[in-house]
Amino acid sequence: MNALSEQILSELRHLLSEMSDGGSVGPSVYDTARALQFDGKVTGRHEAYAWLIAQQQADGGWGSADFPLFRHAPTWAALLALQRADPLPGAADAVQAATRFIERQPDPYAHAVPEDAPIGAELILPQLCDEAASLLGGLSFSRHPALLPLRQARLVKLGAVATLPSGHPLLHSWEAWGTSPATACPDDDGSIGISPAATAAWRAHTVTQRRTPHVGRTGGYLQAASRATRTGIEGVVPNVWPINVFEPCWSLYTLHLGGLFAHPALAEAVQVIIAQLGARLGVRGLGPALHFAADADDTAVALCVLRLAGRDPAADALRQFETGELFVTFPGERNASVSTNIHALHALRMLGKPAAGTSAYVEANRNPHGLWDNEKWHVSWLYPTAHAVAALAQGKPQWRDERALAALLQAQRDDGGWGAGRTSTFEETAYALFALHVIDGTEEPAGRRRIAQEVARALKWMLARHAAHALPQTPLWIGKELYCPTRVVRVAELAGLWLALRWGRRVSAEGAGGGP
């Protein structure tokens, strides 16, 4: 076990030291399909098309059947891309299977828009439907009527703006509304809104209209984004890139949840990131990437990790996102994010600032079991629950929550892990352990013994599945489809395993129930 702990720390050091390359993000069906379609060439892209076909599920759709809301955009995009790749092996069969899948899918946007709808759904899905209607003729499919008024309202606002500033949030979905390259300009990384799909669309329109400035930079960006997926296949791209603020911020925050933030073995790597964040954080806050708009979520988590490192950042950068008693992630967003407010609460409490309204908002957004499951950035309830427990307990030594504890233990699967889908995942099991770690600190001995028993089961499950330097594969984060920020998730997995190992050693040393 000691050897495993050292191996975990070594891998964490390696992950933290890599976080200067823009970030690591798993491959995206939606963005890859859109980029292939906008590129227009099949020759020289056979590997990327083959990858796309290989991601198709047995039922004909793309994306996890556990989370059907997030299958529409990747399935439509893949179908439209493969429609023009008919000569390639498997393409025609994939199109036929996808067509059957689409025709029998219920419409989640028939009457209302779900709170956890994918990013840009109101722009992207109607646009895909329009493309399909003109390309596929008589195909019968859902038309998402609840999205149409939202799309129209967005388009009216966009029509009144000649050019959006670089990094504006709406540029992230430029492929779904942009037609004139003059409405956007690549940022310093060569991206349109840190989106491979938007960048590929802008590039295609620019070439068609014979506007050559900046085209070279967009090509370089798409190549760099493709490398970030670690697939080794040119043309396979992620859902979002770069994430050179989000990745280090969330990784350090996760180390805190796992009790590793101040570990001496990680101190040097942590301090390098802290110095960078401290230099980057200004009065306007931070966004997920250096050249993207600031938001409350990234700003709040940056404030948390800077405070954990002993710095005293001002809360002003966060307060600008405050509206009434809650925080908006981006100004003008369709609905508020629970996890953004959880992180804002955590930051304000760490900084010793008033947060009664935010605390009330977080408490009010529990489900009847005492957990948090209405989140717009992550599909699993375990993610906001772990973070909410940490935020609510911050600065409250006697904080207890019997409802959350009971619900967490009740949700543990027979195999020892946790998961919002049909199977347990390493990432979600780590989140459960982070929450239990906080709750355990104020439990009575009998409660601690019970928690320790369940942690031991979780540890057994994790040990059976742990492999050094393994890349996470399960997409649970909400973008235009579900995606996986690889290093962020791997840090969570390792921190959860390290916590469970330490828990077991402490229990053994005490000779009775207890936790770290």
Short mmCIF file of C-alpha atoms in Angstrom, two decimals:
data_model
loop_
_atom_site.label_atom_id
_atom_site.label_comp_id
_atom_site.label_asym_id
_atom_site.label_seq_id
_atom_site.Cartn_x
_atom_site.Cartn_y
_atom_site.Cartn_z
CA MET A 1 0.00 0.00 0.00
CA ASN A 2 2.87 2.39 0.75
CA ALA A 3 4.30 1.68 -2.70
CA LEU A 4 0.92 2.44 -4.25
CA SER A 5 0.65 5.70 -2.33
CA GLU A 6 4.05 6.75 -3.63
CA GLN A 7 3.07 5.80 -7.16
CA ILE A 8 -0.11 7.91 -6.86
CA LEU A 9 1.89 10.92 -5.65
CA SER A 10 4.40 10.46 -8.45
CA GLU A 11 1.64 10.36 -11.07
CA LEU A 12 -0.03 13.42 -9.58
CA ARG A 13 3.26 15.32 -9.73
CA HIS A 14 3.60 14.35 -13.37
CA LEU A 15 0.03 15.45 -14.18
CA LEU A 16 0.48 18.81 -12.47
CA SER A 17 3.79 19.43 -14.25
CA GLU A 18 2.14 18.86 -17.65
CA MET A 19 -0.48 21.58 -17.22
CA SER A 20 1.22 24.14 -19.41
CA ASP A 21 0.24 22.60 -22.76
CA GLY A 22 -3.31 23.97 -22.99
CA GLY A 23 -4.94 20.99 -21.34
CA SER A 24 -5.89 17.41 -22.07
CA VAL A 25 -9.45 16.67 -23.24
CA GLY A 26 -10.93 13.46 -24.58
CA PRO A 27 -12.17 13.24 -28.19
CA SER A 28 -15.56 14.62 -29.19
CA VAL A 29 -17.95 12.99 -31.65
CA TYR A 30 -19.83 16.24 -32.24
CA ASP A 31 -16.81 18.47 -32.86
CA THR A 32 -14.97 15.85 -34.90
CA ALA A 33 -18.03 15.29 -37.09
CA ARG A 34 -18.61 19.01 -37.58
CA ALA A 35 -14.94 19.64 -38.34
CA LEU A 36 -14.95 16.83 -40.93
CA GLN A 37 -18.13 18.16 -42.51
CA PHE A 38 -16.82 21.73 -42.72
CA ASP A 39 -13.49 20.49 -44.06
CA GLY A 40 -15.39 18.85 -46.91
CA LYS A 41 -12.63 16.39 -47.81
CA VAL A 42 -12.83 12.65 -47.34
CA THR A 43 -9.44 11.92 -48.87
CA GLY A 44 -6.76 12.05 -46.21
CA ARG A 45 -9.29 11.86 -43.39
CA HIS A 46 -10.02 8.14 -43.49
CA GLU A 47 -8.71 7.51 -39.97
CA ALA A 48 -10.87 10.26 -38.50
CA TYR A 49 -13.97 8.97 -40.30
CA ALA A 50 -13.16 5.42 -39.15
CA TRP A 51 -12.87 6.68 -35.58
CA LEU A 52 -16.24 8.39 -35.93
CA ILE A 53 -17.90 5.21 -37.19
CA ALA A 54 -16.30 3.19 -34.38
CA GLN A 55 -17.94 5.41 -31.74
CA GLN A 56 -21.46 4.53 -32.91
CA GLN A 57 -23.44 2.59 -30.30
CA ALA A 58 -25.29 -0.66 -30.98
CA ASP A 59 -28.64 1.18 -31.14
CA GLY A 60 -27.42 3.40 -33.97
CA GLY A 61 -26.87 6.58 -31.96
CA TRP A 62 -23.76 8.23 -30.61
CA GLY A 63 -23.19 9.01 -26.93
CA SER A 64 -24.05 7.10 -23.77
CA ALA A 65 -27.48 5.49 -23.58
CA ASP A 66 -27.40 6.27 -19.84
CA PHE A 67 -27.81 9.98 -20.62
CA PRO A 68 -30.10 10.30 -23.67
CA LEU A 69 -30.42 14.09 -23.46
CA PHE A 70 -26.84 14.41 -24.67
CA ARG A 71 -27.09 12.10 -27.68
CA HIS A 72 -28.93 14.38 -30.12
CA ALA A 73 -26.10 16.72 -31.14
CA PRO A 74 -23.40 14.05 -31.64
CA THR A 75 -25.78 11.74 -33.50
CA TRP A 76 -27.01 14.46 -35.88
CA ALA A 77 -23.48 15.71 -36.45
CA ALA A 78 -22.10 12.24 -37.13
CA LEU A 79 -24.95 11.42 -39.49
CA LEU A 80 -24.47 14.61 -41.49
CA ALA A 81 -20.70 14.08 -41.71
CA LEU A 82 -20.96 10.43 -42.76
CA GLN A 83 -23.62 11.20 -45.33
CA ARG A 84 -20.88 12.48 -47.65
CA ALA A 85 -18.42 9.66 -46.81
CA ASP A 86 -20.46 6.90 -48.43
CA PRO A 87 -17.50 5.18 -50.18
CA LEU A 88 -15.71 4.56 -46.89
CA PRO A 89 -16.09 1.12 -45.26
CA GLY A 90 -18.98 1.10 -42.81
CA ALA A 91 -20.21 4.62 -43.60
CA ALA A 92 -23.40 3.62 -45.41
CA ASP A 93 -24.36 1.12 -42.70
CA ALA A 94 -23.67 3.73 -40.00
CA VAL A 95 -25.94 6.24 -41.76
CA GLN A 96 -28.77 3.71 -42.04
CA ALA A 97 -28.50 2.73 -38.37
CA ALA A 98 -28.35 6.41 -37.31
CA THR A 99 -31.43 7.20 -39.39
CA ARG A 100 -33.42 4.45 -37.68
CA PHE A 101 -32.20 5.67 -34.28
CA ILE A 102 -33.25 9.27 -34.94
CA GLU A 103 -36.70 8.33 -36.21
CA ARG A 104 -37.62 6.53 -33.01
CA GLN A 105 -36.16 8.95 -30.45
CA PRO A 106 -38.56 10.92 -28.21
CA ASP A 107 -38.11 14.68 -28.23
CA PRO A 108 -36.91 16.06 -24.86
CA TYR A 109 -37.53 19.58 -26.18
CA ALA A 110 -41.11 19.07 -27.28
CA HIS A 111 -42.64 21.22 -24.53
CA ALA A 112 -39.81 22.69 -22.41
CA VAL A 113 -36.02 22.97 -22.18
CA PRO A 114 -34.42 20.78 -19.49
CA GLU A 115 -32.30 22.57 -16.90
CA ASP A 116 -29.23 20.48 -17.78
CA ALA A 117 -29.52 20.88 -21.56
CA PRO A 118 -26.19 20.80 -23.43
CA ILE A 119 -24.28 24.01 -24.08
CA GLY A 120 -25.71 25.95 -27.01
CA ALA A 121 -28.58 23.51 -27.53
CA GLU A 122 -30.96 26.32 -28.50
CA LEU A 123 -28.63 27.29 -31.36
CA ILE A 124 -27.10 23.95 -32.33
CA LEU A 125 -30.01 21.51 -32.44
CA PRO A 126 -32.39 23.59 -34.61
CA GLN A 127 -29.51 24.27 -36.98
CA LEU A 128 -28.73 20.54 -37.27
CA CYS A 129 -32.41 19.80 -37.88
CA ASP A 130 -32.53 22.38 -40.66
CA GLU A 131 -29.45 20.88 -42.30
CA ALA A 132 -30.93 17.39 -42.04
CA ALA A 133 -34.24 18.50 -43.52
CA SER A 134 -32.55 19.87 -46.62
CA LEU A 135 -30.10 16.98 -46.97
CA LEU A 136 -32.20 13.96 -46.01
CA GLY A 137 -35.58 14.95 -47.42
CA GLY A 138 -38.44 12.90 -46.04
CA LEU A 139 -36.78 11.65 -42.87
CA SER A 140 -39.20 11.89 -39.93
CA PHE A 141 -37.54 13.27 -36.80
CA SER A 142 -38.01 15.48 -33.75
CA ARG A 143 -37.90 19.23 -34.42
CA HIS A 144 -37.34 20.47 -30.83
CA PRO A 145 -40.06 23.17 -30.84
CA ALA A 146 -39.28 24.44 -27.32
CA LEU A 147 -35.83 25.52 -28.53
CA LEU A 148 -37.06 27.63 -31.45
CA PRO A 149 -38.09 30.78 -29.51
CA LEU A 150 -34.78 30.71 -27.66
CA ARG A 151 -32.87 30.38 -30.91
CA GLN A 152 -34.79 33.23 -32.48
CA ALA A 153 -34.15 35.49 -29.50
CA ARG A 154 -30.43 34.71 -29.66
CA LEU A 155 -30.29 35.40 -33.38
CA VAL A 156 -32.03 38.76 -32.96
CA LYS A 157 -29.41 39.81 -30.40
CA LEU A 158 -26.57 38.52 -32.55
CA GLY A 159 -27.97 40.34 -35.58
CA ALA A 160 -27.58 43.63 -33.77
CA VAL A 161 -23.84 43.09 -33.22
CA ALA A 162 -21.36 43.55 -36.04
CA THR A 163 -18.47 41.67 -34.41
CA LEU A 164 -18.30 39.84 -31.09
CA PRO A 165 -15.13 40.42 -29.07
CA SER A 166 -12.63 37.58 -29.02
CA GLY A 167 -13.50 35.05 -26.33
CA HIS A 168 -17.19 35.99 -26.10
CA PRO A 169 -19.24 33.00 -24.83
CA LEU A 170 -21.52 32.97 -27.90
CA LEU A 171 -18.51 32.38 -30.14
CA HIS A 172 -18.27 28.90 -28.62
CA SER A 173 -21.29 27.96 -30.76
CA TRP A 174 -20.40 30.06 -33.82
CA GLU A 175 -20.80 27.03 -36.10
CA ALA A 176 -24.54 27.08 -35.36
CA TRP A 177 -25.21 30.72 -36.24
CA GLY A 178 -22.25 32.33 -37.96
CA THR A 179 -22.08 32.82 -41.71
CA SER A 180 -19.91 35.91 -42.05
CA PRO A 181 -16.28 35.61 -40.88
CA ALA A 182 -16.45 39.32 -40.03
CA THR A 183 -18.59 38.52 -36.96
CA ALA A 184 -15.62 36.86 -35.24
CA CYS A 185 -11.85 36.89 -35.13
CA PRO A 186 -9.56 34.10 -33.90
CA ASP A 187 -8.02 34.61 -30.49
CA ASP A 188 -4.28 34.43 -29.81
CA ASP A 189 -4.44 30.62 -29.86
CA GLY A 190 -6.16 30.65 -33.25
CA SER A 191 -9.53 29.52 -31.95
CA ILE A 192 -13.04 30.82 -32.32
CA GLY A 193 -14.48 30.59 -28.81
CA ILE A 194 -12.14 27.74 -27.72
CA SER A 195 -14.29 25.45 -29.89
CA PRO A 196 -12.89 23.17 -32.62
CA ALA A 197 -16.32 23.02 -34.30
CA ALA A 198 -16.72 26.80 -34.32
CA THR A 199 -13.15 27.26 -35.51
CA ALA A 200 -13.56 24.72 -38.33
CA ALA A 201 -16.78 26.44 -39.42
CA TRP A 202 -15.21 29.89 -39.39
CA ARG A 203 -12.21 28.58 -41.30
CA ALA A 204 -14.45 27.00 -43.96
CA HIS A 205 -16.49 30.19 -44.44
CA THR A 206 -13.31 32.25 -44.62
CA VAL A 207 -11.78 30.04 -47.32
CA THR A 208 -15.04 30.01 -49.30
CA GLN A 209 -15.25 33.79 -49.21
CA ARG A 210 -11.53 34.11 -50.05
CA ARG A 211 -10.65 35.95 -46.88
CA THR A 212 -7.18 34.71 -46.06
CA PRO A 213 -6.12 36.59 -42.88
CA HIS A 214 -5.84 34.34 -39.80
CA VAL A 215 -6.66 31.12 -41.71
CA GLY A 216 -3.22 29.70 -40.99
CA ARG A 217 -3.63 30.26 -37.27
CA THR A 218 -6.94 28.42 -37.22
CA GLY A 219 -5.33 25.45 -38.94
CA GLY A 220 -2.59 25.39 -36.33
CA TYR A 221 -5.18 25.58 -33.58
CA LEU A 222 -7.13 22.59 -34.94
CA GLN A 223 -3.94 20.52 -35.13
CA ALA A 224 -3.03 21.43 -31.55
CA ALA A 225 -6.56 20.65 -30.37
CA SER A 226 -6.39 17.27 -32.08
CA ARG A 227 -3.15 16.46 -30.22
CA ALA A 228 -4.90 17.26 -26.93
CA THR A 229 -7.20 14.24 -27.39
CA ARG A 230 -4.24 11.82 -27.27
CA THR A 231 -5.88 9.65 -29.92
CA GLY A 232 -3.01 10.12 -32.37
CA ILE A 233 -5.56 10.62 -35.18
CA GLU A 234 -5.40 13.88 -37.10
CA GLY A 235 -8.84 15.42 -37.38
CA VAL A 236 -10.22 13.90 -34.18
CA VAL A 237 -10.75 16.91 -31.91
CA PRO A 238 -12.09 17.67 -28.41
CA ASN A 239 -15.30 19.45 -27.41
CA VAL A 240 -13.43 22.39 -25.92
CA TRP A 241 -9.79 23.49 -25.97
CA PRO A 242 -7.69 24.97 -24.53
CA ILE A 243 -8.66 24.69 -20.87
CA ASN A 244 -5.48 26.17 -19.44
CA VAL A 245 -7.25 27.84 -16.52
CA PHE A 246 -10.01 25.33 -15.81
CA GLU A 247 -7.65 22.32 -15.78
CA PRO A 248 -5.15 23.57 -13.14
CA CYS A 249 -7.86 25.27 -11.03
CA TRP A 250 -10.07 22.19 -10.76
CA SER A 251 -7.09 19.90 -10.24
CA LEU A 252 -5.84 21.87 -7.23
CA TYR A 253 -9.37 22.19 -5.85
CA THR A 254 -9.74 18.43 -6.13
CA LEU A 255 -6.45 17.89 -4.32
CA HIS A 256 -7.94 19.91 -1.47
CA LEU A 257 -11.07 17.75 -1.39
CA GLY A 258 -8.86 14.67 -1.21
CA GLY A 259 -6.62 16.05 1.53
CA LEU A 260 -3.60 16.37 -0.77
CA PHE A 261 -3.33 20.10 -1.45
CA ALA A 262 -0.61 20.65 1.15
CA HIS A 263 1.18 17.31 0.71
CA PRO A 264 4.96 17.94 0.69
CA ALA A 265 5.45 15.63 -2.29
CA LEU A 266 3.28 17.91 -4.43
CA ALA A 267 4.37 21.27 -3.00
CA GLU A 268 6.70 22.32 -5.81
CA ALA A 269 4.23 21.52 -8.60
CA VAL A 270 1.37 23.16 -6.71
CA GLN A 271 3.33 26.35 -6.12
CA VAL A 272 4.17 26.70 -9.82
CA ILE A 273 0.45 26.61 -10.67
CA ILE A 274 -0.44 28.95 -7.81
CA ALA A 275 2.09 31.50 -9.04
CA GLN A 276 0.57 31.36 -12.54
CA LEU A 277 -3.00 31.70 -11.26
CA GLY A 278 -2.04 34.55 -8.98
CA ALA A 279 -0.49 36.42 -11.88
CA ARG A 280 -3.49 35.78 -14.15
CA LEU A 281 -6.31 36.65 -11.77
CA GLY A 282 -7.33 40.28 -12.13
CA VAL A 283 -10.36 42.39 -11.31
CA ARG A 284 -12.27 40.87 -14.24
CA GLY A 285 -11.81 37.31 -12.98
CA LEU A 286 -10.85 34.22 -14.96
CA GLY A 287 -12.52 32.04 -17.58
CA PRO A 288 -11.82 28.42 -18.54
CA ALA A 289 -9.01 29.54 -20.86
CA LEU A 290 -6.71 32.54 -20.96
CA HIS A 291 -8.38 33.99 -24.06
CA PHE A 292 -11.99 33.30 -23.11
CA ALA A 293 -14.49 35.41 -21.20
CA ALA A 294 -14.28 35.37 -17.42
CA ASP A 295 -16.99 33.52 -15.51
CA ALA A 296 -18.06 33.08 -11.90
CA ASP A 297 -17.22 29.37 -11.76
CA ASP A 298 -13.56 29.56 -12.77
CA THR A 299 -13.13 32.77 -10.79
CA ALA A 300 -14.55 31.20 -7.62
CA VAL A 301 -12.42 28.07 -7.83
CA ALA A 302 -9.32 30.18 -8.53
CA LEU A 303 -10.07 32.23 -5.40
CA CYS A 304 -10.43 29.00 -3.40
CA VAL A 305 -7.09 27.54 -4.43
CA LEU A 306 -5.26 30.84 -4.01
CA ARG A 307 -6.65 31.16 -0.49
CA LEU A 308 -5.65 27.57 0.27
CA ALA A 309 -2.12 28.49 -0.77
CA GLY A 310 -2.04 31.24 1.84
CA ARG A 311 -2.77 34.17 -0.44
CA ASP A 312 -5.42 36.79 0.25
CA PRO A 313 -7.18 37.48 -3.08
CA ALA A 314 -9.96 40.05 -3.23
CA ALA A 315 -13.53 38.85 -3.72
CA ASP A 316 -14.33 41.76 -6.07
CA ALA A 317 -13.64 39.67 -9.17
CA LEU A 318 -16.37 37.26 -8.07
CA ARG A 319 -18.91 39.84 -6.90
CA GLN A 320 -19.34 41.19 -10.45
CA PHE A 321 -21.23 37.97 -11.30
CA GLU A 322 -23.63 38.36 -8.38
CA THR A 323 -27.28 38.91 -9.28
CA GLY A 324 -29.57 39.20 -6.30
CA GLU A 325 -28.82 36.24 -4.05
CA LEU A 326 -27.10 34.05 -6.62
CA PHE A 327 -24.18 34.06 -9.03
CA VAL A 328 -24.51 33.67 -12.80
CA THR A 329 -21.74 31.75 -14.53
CA PHE A 330 -21.78 34.03 -17.58
CA PRO A 331 -23.92 37.16 -17.87
CA GLY A 332 -27.02 36.42 -19.92
CA GLU A 333 -27.04 32.65 -19.37
CA ARG A 334 -30.35 30.83 -19.72
CA ASN A 335 -30.38 29.32 -16.23
CA ALA A 336 -28.19 29.48 -13.15
CA SER A 337 -25.70 26.75 -12.27
CA VAL A 338 -25.90 25.08 -8.89
CA SER A 339 -22.21 24.16 -8.87
CA THR A 340 -21.17 27.72 -9.75
CA ASN A 341 -23.03 28.93 -6.67
CA ILE A 342 -21.53 26.13 -4.61
CA HIS A 343 -18.06 27.26 -5.64
CA ALA A 344 -18.94 30.90 -5.01
CA LEU A 345 -20.13 29.95 -1.52
CA HIS A 346 -16.93 28.03 -0.86
CA ALA A 347 -14.78 30.95 -2.01
CA LEU A 348 -16.68 33.55 0.02
CA ARG A 349 -16.50 31.46 3.18
CA MET A 350 -12.78 30.83 2.69
CA LEU A 351 -12.27 34.58 2.31
CA GLY A 352 -14.42 35.35 5.35
CA LYS A 353 -17.05 37.24 3.33
CA PRO A 354 -20.84 37.29 3.88
CA ALA A 355 -22.60 34.56 1.93
CA ALA A 356 -26.00 34.04 3.56
CA GLY A 357 -27.97 34.39 0.32
CA THR A 358 -25.68 32.04 -1.61
CA SER A 359 -25.80 29.51 1.22
CA ALA A 360 -29.60 29.62 1.19
CA TYR A 361 -29.63 29.13 -2.59
CA VAL A 362 -27.35 26.08 -2.32
CA GLU A 363 -29.45 24.58 0.46
CA ALA A 364 -32.66 25.22 -1.46
CA ASN A 365 -31.37 23.30 -4.48
CA ARG A 366 -31.19 19.91 -2.81
CA ASN A 367 -33.45 17.10 -3.93
CA PRO A 368 -35.80 15.37 -1.45
CA HIS A 369 -32.97 13.00 -0.43
CA GLY A 370 -30.71 15.88 0.56
CA LEU A 371 -28.41 15.64 -2.46
CA TRP A 372 -27.70 17.97 -5.41
CA ASP A 373 -28.74 16.62 -8.79
CA ASN A 374 -29.85 19.56 -10.96
CA GLU A 375 -26.46 20.54 -12.33
CA LYS A 376 -25.72 22.06 -15.75
CA TRP A 377 -21.96 21.39 -16.05
CA HIS A 378 -21.74 17.75 -14.95
CA VAL A 379 -24.18 14.92 -15.54
CA SER A 380 -23.55 13.15 -12.21
CA TRP A 381 -25.18 14.22 -8.96
CA LEU A 382 -22.02 13.11 -7.15
CA TYR A 383 -20.01 16.04 -8.51
CA PRO A 384 -22.12 18.91 -7.09
CA THR A 385 -22.84 16.90 -3.94
CA ALA A 386 -19.16 16.47 -3.09
CA HIS A 387 -18.49 20.15 -3.69
CA ALA A 388 -21.61 21.30 -1.82
CA VAL A 389 -20.71 19.28 1.26
CA ALA A 390 -17.23 20.85 1.28
CA ALA A 391 -18.62 24.37 0.80
CA LEU A 392 -21.33 24.08 3.45
CA ALA A 393 -18.88 22.65 5.99
CA GLN A 394 -16.26 25.35 5.33
CA GLY A 395 -15.64 27.28 8.53
CA LYS A 396 -18.28 25.25 10.40
CA PRO A 397 -16.43 22.77 12.67
CA GLN A 398 -19.64 21.21 14.00
CA TRP A 399 -21.42 20.99 10.64
CA ARG A 400 -23.33 17.75 10.19
CA ASP A 401 -25.70 16.48 7.53
CA GLU A 402 -27.44 13.21 8.30
CA ARG A 403 -29.60 13.36 5.17
CA ALA A 404 -26.65 13.64 2.81
CA LEU A 405 -24.78 10.89 4.64
CA ALA A 406 -27.72 8.50 4.55
CA ALA A 407 -28.36 9.19 0.87
CA LEU A 408 -24.69 8.76 -0.08
CA LEU A 409 -24.43 5.41 1.68
CA GLN A 410 -27.76 4.30 0.25
CA ALA A 411 -26.55 5.11 -3.27
CA GLN A 412 -23.42 2.98 -3.02
CA ARG A 413 -23.69 0.05 -5.42
CA ASP A 414 -23.28 -3.58 -4.49
CA ASP A 415 -19.87 -3.59 -6.19
CA GLY A 416 -18.62 -0.86 -3.81
CA GLY A 417 -18.57 2.02 -6.28
CA TRP A 418 -20.88 4.92 -7.12
CA GLY A 419 -22.33 6.10 -10.42
CA ALA A 420 -25.25 8.07 -11.86
CA GLY A 421 -25.50 5.78 -14.87
CA ARG A 422 -25.89 2.04 -15.05
CA THR A 423 -22.38 1.32 -13.79
CA SER A 424 -19.99 2.69 -11.19
CA THR A 425 -17.18 4.96 -12.35
CA PHE A 426 -13.84 5.76 -10.75
CA GLU A 427 -14.47 9.50 -11.00
CA GLU A 428 -17.86 9.39 -9.29
CA THR A 429 -16.63 7.01 -6.59
CA ALA A 430 -13.90 9.54 -5.81
CA TYR A 431 -16.53 12.30 -5.44
CA ALA A 432 -18.48 10.13 -3.00
CA LEU A 433 -15.33 9.63 -0.93
CA PHE A 434 -14.61 13.38 -0.89
CA ALA A 435 -18.08 14.02 0.54
CA LEU A 436 -17.81 11.20 3.09
CA HIS A 437 -14.39 12.52 4.15
CA VAL A 438 -15.96 15.85 5.15
CA ILE A 439 -19.00 14.28 6.83
CA ASP A 440 -16.88 11.76 8.73
CA GLY A 441 -15.07 14.52 10.60
CA THR A 442 -18.04 15.34 12.84
CA GLU A 443 -19.68 11.92 13.10
CA GLU A 444 -20.04 9.91 16.28
CA PRO A 445 -17.88 6.73 16.59
CA ALA A 446 -20.70 4.45 15.43
CA GLY A 447 -21.26 6.57 12.33
CA ARG A 448 -17.54 6.65 11.59
CA ARG A 449 -17.35 2.87 11.82
CA ARG A 450 -20.19 2.54 9.32
CA ILE A 451 -18.55 5.00 6.93
CA ALA A 452 -15.22 3.18 7.26
CA GLN A 453 -16.87 -0.11 6.28
CA GLU A 454 -18.30 1.41 3.11
CA VAL A 455 -15.02 3.13 2.28
CA ALA A 456 -13.29 -0.24 2.58
CA ARG A 457 -15.72 -1.65 0.00
CA ALA A 458 -15.04 1.32 -2.27
CA LEU A 459 -11.29 0.84 -1.88
CA LYS A 460 -11.57 -2.80 -2.90
CA TRP A 461 -13.51 -1.74 -6.02
CA MET A 462 -10.96 0.95 -6.88
CA LEU A 463 -7.95 -1.30 -6.38
CA ALA A 464 -9.41 -3.86 -8.76
CA ARG A 465 -9.66 -1.20 -11.48
CA HIS A 466 -6.64 1.01 -10.89
CA ALA A 467 -3.86 1.08 -13.47
CA ALA A 468 -0.96 3.50 -13.38
CA HIS A 469 -1.15 6.37 -15.88
CA ALA A 470 -4.47 5.16 -17.30
CA LEU A 471 -6.46 7.74 -19.26
CA PRO A 472 -10.08 8.20 -18.09
CA GLN A 473 -12.57 7.23 -20.77
CA THR A 474 -16.04 8.04 -19.41
CA PRO A 475 -17.40 11.46 -20.47
CA LEU A 476 -19.53 12.97 -17.69
CA TRP A 477 -18.94 16.71 -18.10
CA ILE A 478 -21.56 18.73 -19.95
CA GLY A 479 -20.54 20.65 -23.06
CA LYS A 480 -22.24 20.50 -26.43
CA GLU A 481 -22.24 16.78 -25.64
CA LEU A 482 -20.76 14.91 -22.69
CA TYR A 483 -16.97 15.14 -22.64
CA CYS A 484 -14.01 14.19 -20.45
CA PRO A 485 -11.36 16.70 -19.30
CA THR A 486 -8.80 13.93 -18.99
CA ARG A 487 -6.30 15.31 -16.49
CA VAL A 488 -8.97 16.88 -14.29
CA VAL A 489 -10.73 13.53 -14.02
CA ARG A 490 -7.50 11.59 -13.52
CA VAL A 491 -6.52 13.87 -10.63
CA ALA A 492 -9.92 13.15 -9.04
CA GLU A 493 -9.49 9.41 -9.49
CA LEU A 494 -6.02 9.39 -7.94
CA ALA A 495 -7.01 11.70 -5.08
CA GLY A 496 -9.99 9.47 -4.29
CA LEU A 497 -7.86 6.33 -4.29
CA TRP A 498 -5.19 7.99 -2.14
CA LEU A 499 -7.87 9.13 0.32
CA ALA A 500 -9.35 5.63 0.56
CA LEU A 501 -5.89 4.11 1.13
CA ARG A 502 -5.12 6.62 3.88
CA TRP A 503 -8.53 6.01 5.43
CA GLY A 504 -7.86 2.30 5.67
CA ARG A 505 -4.44 2.79 7.26
CA ARG A 506 -5.85 5.21 9.83
CA VAL A 507 -8.68 2.85 10.75
CA SER A 508 -6.22 -0.01 11.18
CA ALA A 509 -3.96 2.15 13.35
CA GLU A 510 -6.82 3.25 15.56
CA GLY A 511 -8.14 -0.27 15.93
CA ALA A 512 -11.66 1.04 15.52
CA GLY A 513 -13.78 3.10 13.13
CA GLY A 514 -12.53 6.45 12.04
CA GLY A 515 -11.36 8.43 9.08
CA PRO A 516 -8.49 10.56 7.92
#
